[in-house]
Structure formats: C-alpha cells, structure tokens
Amino acid sequence: MSGKADPRPAGEGTTSRARLDRGRGALGPALELVHTGRAPTRAVLTAELGVTRATAGAVAAELEALGLIRVDAHPTAAAGSQGRPSHRLELADDGPVVLAAQVHADGFRAALVALGGRIVATTPGCEVVDADPVKILSAVVEAGADLLRASGRRCVGAGLAVPSAVAEPEGLALNPLHLAWPVGAPVREIFAERIGAVGVEGPAFAANDVNLAALAEHRHGAGRGARDLLCVATGHRGVGGALVLDGRLHTGSSGLALEVGHLTVNPEGRPCYCGSRGCLDVEADPLALLTAAGREPGPEGSLLHQASRLVREEYGDPVVRTAAESLIDRLGLGLAGLVNILNPDRIILGGLHRTLFDADPERLRAVVADRSLWGRSGSVPILACSLDHNSLVGAAELAWQPVLDDPLGALSG
C-alpha cells in the first residue's frame, strides 16, 4: 500500500477500501492490460476485467500509488464523442525498471527497460565475448549496474537472453554452439550471483534469446493479438524458433522446445555443429548467405549486419539474388514443416529472415503455402518482427513477470 493519508471522509474511505479488497486479485491482470497497451482508459479496463467501475477505479488508483501507472485526473472528451469521458491510463514515466542483458556470438549489451517494453537506457554493443561465462556475465552486469547508478531508478529484477537452449529448472545453457562456453554452463546461477554482487535488487532470470524475442513481440510488437504465435529468427549465428500459446511461451517439459535450427532442410547440405547435415541452422543463417553469395566475412560489424546489408543494398546483383532465393526456399521448407505440426495463426520472422522476407515476401509465402497442408487451405499470415532489440525486451519481460503476477507483493519488499 502507498502509506499516504486518505483525505476523504471516513465512510467514503471505508467503501473505497472494501472495493480495493475485492479487486486486489485484479491488480496483476490490470497492470498487464496497461503494460501491453490493451487498456488505454479506465472504461476499457473496467470492461476487460469484468468488474464495476468503482472497483476498476480503486485498482487503477492503487497501481498509481505503487508508482506503476498514471491516471489522468481530468479527462476530456474527444471531439464528436458522446457520454462521460474516461480517465486515460498511462505507464509512469519515472517508475521502476528492470535490468536486461543479452549475450550473442558477436558481443553483448545491457539495458534498462521500463513497463511497456520501453528501453530507457542502453549500453553500446560490446564485440568481445570471452570463453568464460563468468567473465562475460560479470562484464554485462557491471555495464547494467553503471546504467542503474546513472539513472537513479529503482530496479525490480533482471533478465538475461543467451543463444542457447536453457534447461529448466537448473538454468543451464545446454548448447551454446556459437559461443565457446562449456556445454551445461549454469548461466542463471552465474547471472544471479553477479546481479546480487553489484547490489541489484529483485530476482534474476535467464532464457533462450529467440524465446524472449517471441515473448516481446507477442506483448508489444508484430505478434500482438496472436493466439498461437510462431517466431523463427536468425541470431548473429544460427537459427532459433519459439512458440507462444495463449500469451505464454511454450518451452516444453524442461525448457528445450522449438529447437527449429536443427530441422533438416537440405539432406546433402553443410555439416551442422550438432553432428547432422543440412540443418536450418547452417543453411539459412548469415554465414550461409555470405558463403552462397561468394562474399568473405569482413571485420566491419557482425555477420548478421553484413548479411542483412548485402540483401538490402545488393539484391539486384544476380549472384546475391540467387543466394538469397536459395535461403528463402530453405527457410520456407522449414516453416512449412512447422506449420504442418503446430498450426500457428501467425508467423513472425526476425534477424536475417526478416530482411529476406522484406526483400521478397511473396516468394516465401508461396513456398510455405505450397509445402504445407494448412497453407493450401488458408495461408498463415507471415510478418516481420517489429521491435528493435526484441531479445533484450523479452529478457525484461521475464524480470517484469513477478510484478505483473503480484504488483503489491513484488514491490512491497
């Protein structure tokens, strides 16, 4: 509770307290509605929660007292509208933040992320990744702690995105194939220890980067409103996938679901790091495009940036176009197989796949429709991911989840 004195008459305060007690279970759902942009006004909040106007008002007031949202005290009606204007609900500009971190094959980055998926501060990307996970996670946490000290904001948790399946409940990075880390590195334990060592409050979490990108896009980006959302994306190396069902990540029995990078799309193709051949991971990632186009990777930026720039700037070159079309076709084969198995209602693409899709969306759609059962009966919408730094935003979503589940309990400590 806010601890502020209540200036209202005693009877009115008692009534309001009773309303809040009845609506306390709605605090988390209410905050999630505002957090995801689905309740821009108190009237919409009332309807979405299925409570009385008075209870919705008490819930909104408590979230405001916790410093999470701002309620417009003097609503005005829009031009031409009828009826009483509703109070607008906005996320607090100076509310708490979480520390988000991402490590990938070409570096790491830390950020402070507020409710609504808003990145309020970020470090420059670092291009050095040590083979010792303790060293690299210490560096990214120190960078995040510097951001926190400069901001003066309260931190309520931390989340980490890594290019590996993360086994639950231990939090182990089982296949950091594009990092030199040992298999089974206890990344969540290391991250949590480093978070505590620099004095950052709140729980610490770790998960696969594409899973987190999908979660962020579902709540704040191109996946918003989808019920069964499939996300496939290239990282700086390799290919990952994720599935969001009814607003929650589907991670399988132990966090290892949707390892789509190891779908075979070219049986006679390149050897894969997993021991197989022709996996999506090595047939449709940035290095595969550069190799197919006859371009040697250079020192000017990551492989992802080099491959994406090649498609954007030189797609008219016949050699580049042929290489890109080959990747599009193999990506389409992989997506068609996933559509047959998962029957998603939307597919979103990130990383280099987003760039390839933007370059020739109809070619990819045609491959998926032709090679999937459900594509022939009704095409699955395919969209590009829309958020910058979506894995970072998704890492923040992990850290925000305890607050979304129980705002009062999470913040009272």
Tab-separated table of C-alpha atoms in Angstrom, residues 6-156:
chain	number	residue	atom	x	y	z
A	6	ASP	CA	-6.530	9.410	2.992
A	7	PRO	CA	-8.187	12.878	2.877
A	8	ARG	CA	-11.674	11.505	2.188
A	9	PRO	CA	-14.453	11.246	4.776
A	10	ALA	CA	-14.256	8.125	6.921
A	11	GLY	CA	-17.239	6.413	5.335
A	12	GLU	CA	-16.007	7.049	1.818
A	13	GLY	CA	-12.544	5.729	2.640
A	14	THR	CA	-14.003	2.554	4.111
A	15	THR	CA	-16.078	1.997	0.982
A	16	SER	CA	-13.079	2.537	-1.260
A	17	ARG	CA	-11.003	0.132	0.851
A	18	ALA	CA	-13.674	-2.533	0.531
A	19	ARG	CA	-13.696	-2.057	-3.236
A	20	LEU	CA	-9.923	-2.433	-3.384
A	21	ASP	CA	-10.013	-5.544	-1.194
A	22	ARG	CA	-12.494	-7.068	-3.646
A	23	GLY	CA	-10.341	-6.041	-6.591
A	24	ARG	CA	-6.888	-6.876	-5.203
A	25	GLY	CA	-6.791	-10.041	-7.265
A	26	ALA	CA	-7.257	-7.811	-10.302
A	27	LEU	CA	-4.123	-5.722	-9.689
A	28	GLY	CA	-1.870	-8.027	-11.717
A	29	PRO	CA	-4.289	-8.514	-14.637
A	30	ALA	CA	-4.955	-4.771	-14.658
A	31	LEU	CA	-1.255	-3.947	-14.793
A	32	GLU	CA	-0.690	-6.443	-17.604
A	33	LEU	CA	-3.516	-4.843	-19.601
A	34	VAL	CA	-1.911	-1.415	-19.299
A	35	HIS	CA	1.588	-2.856	-19.818
A	36	THR	CA	0.578	-4.419	-23.138
A	37	GLY	CA	-1.457	-1.431	-24.318
A	38	ARG	CA	-4.804	-3.218	-24.150
A	39	ALA	CA	-6.349	-0.874	-21.564
A	40	PRO	CA	-5.702	2.738	-22.561
A	41	THR	CA	-8.602	4.030	-20.456
A	42	ARG	CA	-10.332	3.171	-17.214
A	43	ALA	CA	-13.501	2.318	-19.138
A	44	VAL	CA	-11.635	-0.296	-21.187
A	45	LEU	CA	-10.002	-1.603	-18.018
A	46	THR	CA	-13.427	-1.994	-16.398
A	47	ALA	CA	-14.722	-3.967	-19.370
A	48	GLU	CA	-11.637	-6.162	-19.717
A	49	LEU	CA	-11.561	-7.067	-16.027
A	50	GLY	CA	-15.313	-7.587	-15.794
A	51	VAL	CA	-15.574	-5.529	-12.598
A	52	THR	CA	-17.582	-2.488	-11.563
A	53	ARG	CA	-16.432	0.999	-12.463
A	54	ALA	CA	-15.764	1.727	-8.814
A	55	THR	CA	-13.583	-1.369	-8.388
A	56	ALA	CA	-11.644	-0.573	-11.550
A	57	GLY	CA	-11.097	2.919	-10.228
A	58	ALA	CA	-9.766	1.600	-6.924
A	59	VAL	CA	-7.444	-0.838	-8.734
A	60	ALA	CA	-6.115	1.902	-11.007
A	61	ALA	CA	-5.572	4.190	-8.014
A	62	GLU	CA	-3.571	1.505	-6.197
A	63	LEU	CA	-1.373	0.882	-9.236
A	64	GLU	CA	-0.784	4.624	-9.405
A	65	ALA	CA	0.105	4.711	-5.698
A	66	LEU	CA	2.660	1.957	-6.350
A	67	GLY	CA	4.308	4.224	-8.922
A	68	LEU	CA	3.476	1.959	-11.867
A	69	ILE	CA	0.867	3.870	-13.830
A	70	ARG	CA	-0.546	7.382	-14.124
A	71	VAL	CA	-4.287	8.066	-14.165
A	72	ASP	CA	-5.459	11.164	-15.998
A	73	ALA	CA	-7.136	13.200	-13.249
A	74	HIS	CA	-9.071	15.488	-15.611
A	75	PRO	CA	-10.215	13.513	-18.666
A	76	THR	CA	-11.543	15.390	-21.661
A	77	ALA	CA	-13.877	14.032	-24.292
A	78	ALA	CA	-12.637	13.624	-27.834
A	79	ALA	CA	-14.220	15.838	-30.464
A	80	GLY	CA	-17.590	14.471	-31.535
A	81	SER	CA	-17.738	11.840	-28.785
A	82	GLN	CA	-20.736	11.356	-26.521
A	83	GLY	CA	-21.057	10.388	-22.881
A	84	ARG	CA	-18.751	10.837	-19.951
A	85	PRO	CA	-15.026	10.923	-20.898
A	86	SER	CA	-12.964	8.113	-19.422
A	87	HIS	CA	-9.767	8.543	-17.447
A	88	ARG	CA	-6.723	7.690	-19.564
A	89	LEU	CA	-4.240	5.193	-18.139
A	90	GLU	CA	-0.553	5.567	-18.911
A	91	LEU	CA	2.570	3.913	-17.616
A	92	ALA	CA	4.507	6.058	-15.152
A	93	ASP	CA	7.398	7.901	-16.786
A	94	ASP	CA	9.568	7.670	-13.686
A	95	GLY	CA	8.529	4.213	-12.479
A	96	PRO	CA	10.818	1.288	-11.691
A	97	VAL	CA	12.873	-0.516	-14.309
A	98	VAL	CA	14.453	-3.928	-14.801
A	99	LEU	CA	17.960	-4.699	-15.988
A	100	ALA	CA	18.021	-6.655	-19.254
A	101	ALA	CA	21.124	-8.273	-20.739
A	102	GLN	CA	21.879	-10.139	-23.950
A	103	VAL	CA	24.916	-12.168	-24.952
A	104	HIS	CA	25.397	-13.420	-28.529
A	105	ALA	CA	28.203	-14.652	-30.756
A	106	ASP	CA	29.363	-11.137	-31.602
A	107	GLY	CA	29.107	-9.376	-28.270
A	108	PHE	CA	26.774	-8.319	-25.502
A	109	ARG	CA	24.563	-5.441	-24.458
A	110	ALA	CA	22.801	-4.286	-21.290
A	111	ALA	CA	19.727	-2.064	-20.997
A	112	LEU	CA	17.227	-0.661	-18.532
A	113	VAL	CA	13.674	-1.443	-19.561
A	114	ALA	CA	10.506	0.085	-18.115
A	115	LEU	CA	6.978	-1.281	-18.249
A	116	GLY	CA	5.512	-1.321	-21.726
A	117	GLY	CA	8.749	-2.722	-23.167
A	118	ARG	CA	10.275	0.774	-23.224
A	119	ILE	CA	14.082	0.787	-23.328
A	120	VAL	CA	15.072	3.825	-21.295
A	121	ALA	CA	18.856	3.376	-21.389
A	122	THR	CA	21.253	1.030	-23.157
A	123	THR	CA	24.966	0.408	-23.329
A	124	PRO	CA	26.865	0.368	-26.619
A	125	GLY	CA	27.164	-3.130	-28.007
A	126	CYS	CA	30.394	-4.850	-26.958
A	127	GLU	CA	32.091	-7.046	-29.565
A	128	VAL	CA	34.227	-9.193	-27.275
A	129	VAL	CA	32.838	-12.475	-25.925
A	130	ASP	CA	35.064	-14.341	-23.504
A	131	ALA	CA	35.085	-18.135	-23.437
A	132	ASP	CA	34.478	-17.960	-19.681
A	133	PRO	CA	30.783	-17.253	-18.984
A	134	VAL	CA	31.653	-15.832	-15.563
A	135	LYS	CA	33.803	-13.119	-17.153
A	136	ILE	CA	31.301	-12.123	-19.826
A	137	LEU	CA	28.312	-12.133	-17.469
A	138	SER	CA	30.277	-10.116	-14.939
A	139	ALA	CA	31.036	-7.554	-17.646
A	140	VAL	CA	27.452	-7.240	-18.872
A	141	VAL	CA	26.103	-6.945	-15.310
A	142	GLU	CA	28.680	-4.269	-14.453
A	143	ALA	CA	27.617	-2.356	-17.551
A	144	GLY	CA	23.978	-2.608	-16.481
A	145	ALA	CA	24.813	-1.536	-12.947
A	146	ASP	CA	26.513	1.583	-14.336
A	147	LEU	CA	23.299	2.415	-16.186
A	148	LEU	CA	21.301	1.989	-12.988
A	149	ARG	CA	23.582	4.221	-10.972
A	150	ALA	CA	23.359	6.931	-13.620
A	151	SER	CA	19.564	6.685	-13.840
A	152	GLY	CA	18.737	6.706	-10.133
A	153	ARG	CA	15.755	4.438	-10.898
A	154	ARG	CA	14.586	1.571	-8.725
A	155	CYS	CA	15.384	-1.859	-10.205
A	156	VAL	CA	12.969	-4.719	-9.507
